[in-house]
Short mmCIF file of C-alpha atoms and ligand atoms in Angstrom, two decimals:
data_model
loop_
_atom_site.label_atom_id
_atom_site.label_comp_id
_atom_site.label_asym_id
_atom_site.label_seq_id
_atom_site.Cartn_x
_atom_site.Cartn_y
_atom_site.Cartn_z
CA UNK A 183 31.85 -57.86 130.04
CA UNK A 184 31.28 -59.91 133.35
CA UNK A 185 28.26 -62.14 133.10
CA UNK A 186 27.66 -62.58 137.23
CA UNK A 187 27.46 -59.23 138.84
CA UNK A 188 27.73 -58.43 142.96
CA UNK A 189 24.67 -57.77 145.14
CA UNK A 190 26.04 -54.56 145.48
CA UNK A 191 25.96 -53.42 141.21
CA UNK A 192 22.98 -55.59 141.29
CA UNK A 193 21.22 -53.24 143.69
CA UNK A 194 22.61 -50.35 141.83
CA UNK A 195 21.05 -51.25 138.92
CA UNK A 196 17.51 -51.86 140.06
CA UNK A 197 17.93 -48.38 141.87
CA UNK A 198 19.57 -46.76 138.59
CA UNK A 199 16.37 -48.77 136.35
CA UNK A 200 14.49 -46.46 138.18
CA UNK A 201 15.70 -43.02 136.84
CA UNK A 202 16.87 -44.73 133.36
CA UNK A 203 16.19 -47.52 131.16
CA UNK A 204 18.96 -49.89 131.90
CA UNK A 205 20.76 -51.59 128.38
CA UNK A 206 19.35 -54.98 127.55
CA UNK A 207 23.31 -56.05 128.51
CA UNK A 208 22.54 -55.08 131.90
CA UNK A 209 18.97 -56.09 132.52
CA UNK A 210 20.23 -59.22 131.46
CA UNK A 211 22.97 -59.60 133.93
CA UNK A 212 20.63 -58.09 136.67
CA UNK A 213 18.33 -60.68 135.40
CA UNK A 214 20.61 -64.24 136.22
CA UNK A 215 21.53 -62.40 139.91
CA UNK A 216 18.13 -62.11 140.04
CA UNK A 217 16.94 -65.50 139.67
CA UNK A 218 20.06 -66.92 141.99
CA UNK A 219 19.40 -64.52 144.59
CA UNK A 220 16.73 -64.49 147.20
CA UNK A 221 17.65 -61.46 149.04
CA UNK A 222 18.37 -59.09 145.40
CA UNK A 223 14.67 -60.79 144.14
CA UNK A 224 12.90 -59.31 147.32
CA UNK A 225 14.68 -55.81 146.90
CA UNK A 226 14.17 -55.38 142.97
CA UNK A 227 10.35 -57.11 143.72
CA UNK A 228 9.88 -53.23 146.50
CA UNK A 229 11.71 -51.02 144.40
CA UNK A 230 9.24 -51.70 141.37
CA UNK A 231 6.86 -51.74 143.58
CA UNK A 232 8.06 -48.11 144.78
CA UNK A 233 7.85 -47.15 141.28
CA UNK A 234 4.29 -47.91 140.45
CA UNK A 235 3.17 -46.26 143.35
CA UNK A 236 5.50 -43.19 142.41
CA UNK A 237 3.50 -43.18 138.73
CA UNK A 238 0.46 -42.86 140.53
CA UNK A 239 1.25 -40.05 142.57
CA UNK A 240 2.31 -36.41 140.99
CA UNK A 241 5.43 -36.43 143.28
CA UNK A 242 7.16 -35.15 139.85
CA UNK A 243 6.67 -32.61 137.89
CA UNK A 244 3.35 -31.84 137.34
CA UNK A 245 3.92 -30.14 133.76
CA UNK A 246 6.17 -33.14 132.43
CA UNK A 247 3.18 -35.70 131.37
CA UNK A 248 4.06 -36.25 128.14
CA UNK A 249 5.22 -39.89 128.58
CA UNK A 250 2.23 -41.03 130.49
CA UNK A 251 0.29 -42.93 126.94
CA UNK A 252 -1.73 -44.83 129.13
ZN1 LIG B 336 22.19 -60.22 145.14
#
């Protein structure tokens, strides 16, 4: 397992993180990359905002409501 990932890999992880849960190792590597890379930190922040906005809007399947606990 490589500890340092490229910006391309970081972007990919951020994007994939919207659709699935990243493993502990993936998250650790991503976090490590974000701590040294401003560009990916910004990208990650924008994606998180986007994800939060998308959660508020019922864009997906209305009937699939089971994991909305809060
Ligand atoms: Zn980066």
